[in-house]
Short mmCIF file of C-alpha atoms in Angstrom, two decimals:
data_model
loop_
_atom_site.label_atom_id
_atom_site.label_comp_id
_atom_site.label_asym_id
_atom_site.label_seq_id
_atom_site.Cartn_x
_atom_site.Cartn_y
_atom_site.Cartn_z
CA SER A 1 -3.74 -9.91 7.43
CA PRO A 2 -2.28 -9.97 3.93
CA SER A 3 -5.10 -12.15 2.58
CA ALA A 4 -7.74 -9.79 3.95
CA THR A 5 -5.88 -6.84 2.42
CA ARG A 6 -5.77 -8.58 -0.96
CA GLY A 7 -9.52 -9.20 -0.74
CA LEU A 8 -10.10 -5.55 0.06
CA ILE A 9 -7.98 -4.54 -2.92
CA ARG A 10 -10.05 -6.75 -5.24
CA ARG A 11 -13.30 -5.22 -3.95
CA PHE A 12 -11.90 -1.70 -4.15
CA LEU A 13 -10.72 -2.16 -7.73
CA ALA A 14 -14.19 -3.27 -8.72
CA GLN A 15 -15.46 0.21 -7.83
CA PRO A 16 -12.53 2.66 -7.79
CA GLU A 17 -13.15 6.23 -6.74
CA PRO A 18 -11.09 9.11 -8.06
CA CYS A 19 -8.59 10.70 -5.72
CA THR A 20 -9.85 13.87 -4.16
CA ALA A 21 -7.60 16.88 -3.73
CA ALA A 22 -8.10 16.65 0.04
CA VAL A 23 -6.78 13.08 0.15
CA HIS A 24 -3.89 13.99 -2.13
CA GLU A 25 -2.94 16.88 0.15
CA ARG A 26 -2.96 14.53 3.12
CA LEU A 27 -0.13 12.52 1.53
CA GLU A 28 2.12 15.57 1.66
CA CYS A 29 2.52 15.04 5.40
CA LEU A 30 4.22 11.67 4.83
CA THR A 31 7.97 11.26 4.64
CA PRO A 32 9.35 9.51 1.55
CA ARG A 33 9.89 6.35 3.63
CA GLU A 34 6.30 6.46 4.91
CA ARG A 35 5.10 6.73 1.31
CA ASP A 36 7.19 3.68 0.44
CA VAL A 37 5.68 1.81 3.37
CA LEU A 38 2.18 2.94 2.36
CA GLY A 39 2.75 1.39 -1.06
CA LEU A 40 3.99 -1.86 0.44
CA VAL A 41 1.01 -2.03 2.82
CA ALA A 42 -1.24 -1.52 -0.22
CA LEU A 43 0.44 -4.51 -1.87
CA GLY A 44 -0.64 -6.61 1.11
CA LEU A 45 2.77 -7.04 2.75
CA SER A 46 3.05 -7.74 6.47
CA ASN A 47 5.34 -5.71 8.74
CA ASP A 48 7.93 -8.49 8.57
CA GLU A 49 7.80 -8.52 4.77
CA ILE A 50 8.06 -4.72 4.63
CA ALA A 51 11.05 -4.85 6.97
CA GLU A 52 12.76 -7.43 4.78
CA ARG A 53 12.06 -5.43 1.62
CA LEU A 54 13.38 -2.16 3.09
CA PHE A 55 16.27 -3.65 5.09
CA VAL A 56 14.94 -2.40 8.42
CA SER A 57 13.79 -4.15 11.57
CA PRO A 58 10.17 -5.30 11.86
CA LEU A 59 9.73 -2.81 14.71
CA THR A 60 10.91 0.04 12.44
CA ALA A 61 8.51 -1.10 9.71
CA LYS A 62 5.67 -1.19 12.24
CA THR A 63 6.61 2.32 13.40
CA HIS A 64 6.46 3.64 9.82
CA VAL A 65 3.07 1.98 9.29
CA ASN A 66 1.72 3.42 12.54
CA ARG A 67 3.01 6.91 11.76
CA ALA A 68 1.42 6.81 8.30
CA MET A 69 -1.84 5.67 9.87
CA THR A 70 -1.71 8.50 12.39
CA LYS A 71 -0.83 11.17 9.84
CA LEU A 72 -3.54 10.00 7.44
CA ALA A 73 -6.11 9.47 10.22
CA ALA A 74 -6.56 5.87 9.10
CA ARG A 75 -8.02 3.60 11.76
CA ASP A 76 -6.52 0.44 10.22
CA ARG A 77 -4.34 -0.92 7.43
CA ALA A 78 -7.36 -1.39 5.19
CA GLN A 79 -7.90 2.37 5.14
CA LEU A 80 -4.24 2.84 4.21
CA VAL A 81 -4.80 0.54 1.24
CA VAL A 82 -7.80 2.56 0.09
CA ILE A 83 -5.89 5.85 0.40
CA ALA A 84 -2.91 4.41 -1.49
CA TYR A 85 -5.11 3.33 -4.41
CA GLN A 86 -7.16 6.54 -4.41
CA CYS A 87 -4.05 8.68 -4.61
CA GLY A 88 -2.14 6.60 -7.10
CA VAL A 89 0.59 5.43 -4.72
CA VAL A 90 -0.21 2.04 -6.22
CA SER A 91 -2.45 1.07 -9.08
CA PRO A 92 -3.73 -2.17 -10.55
CA ALA A 93 -0.76 -2.07 -12.95
CA THR A 94 1.75 -1.85 -10.09
CA ALA A 95 -0.06 -4.17 -7.68
CA THR A 96 2.23 -7.08 -8.57
CA ARG A 97 5.51 -5.22 -8.04
CA PRO A 98 6.77 -3.06 -5.17
CA PRO A 99 6.97 0.72 -5.55
CA ALA A 100 10.41 2.25 -6.03
CA THR A 101 12.12 3.06 -2.76
CA GLY A 102 14.32 6.03 -2.26
#
């Protein structure tokens, strides 16, 4: 849920870990759209909110989230949030605004 994701973000920011090269390399497998979606998940948006933001259907948003999870071997959205912060997809400075989409 978005509220649980926001709580995770707060806890993560209290003890941030630097991005490892291995995690950074894992992001290379994502398409630009999947990176956009990763950033929006990290902001705590639901699939419906992501769909609205990107002008796609909720099912398409869910597909992008699931593909990012598969490619990054994340077992849930919370792990996507951690990866996004570790690799600089989002940061505390950008946490209140969506990442640029392309």
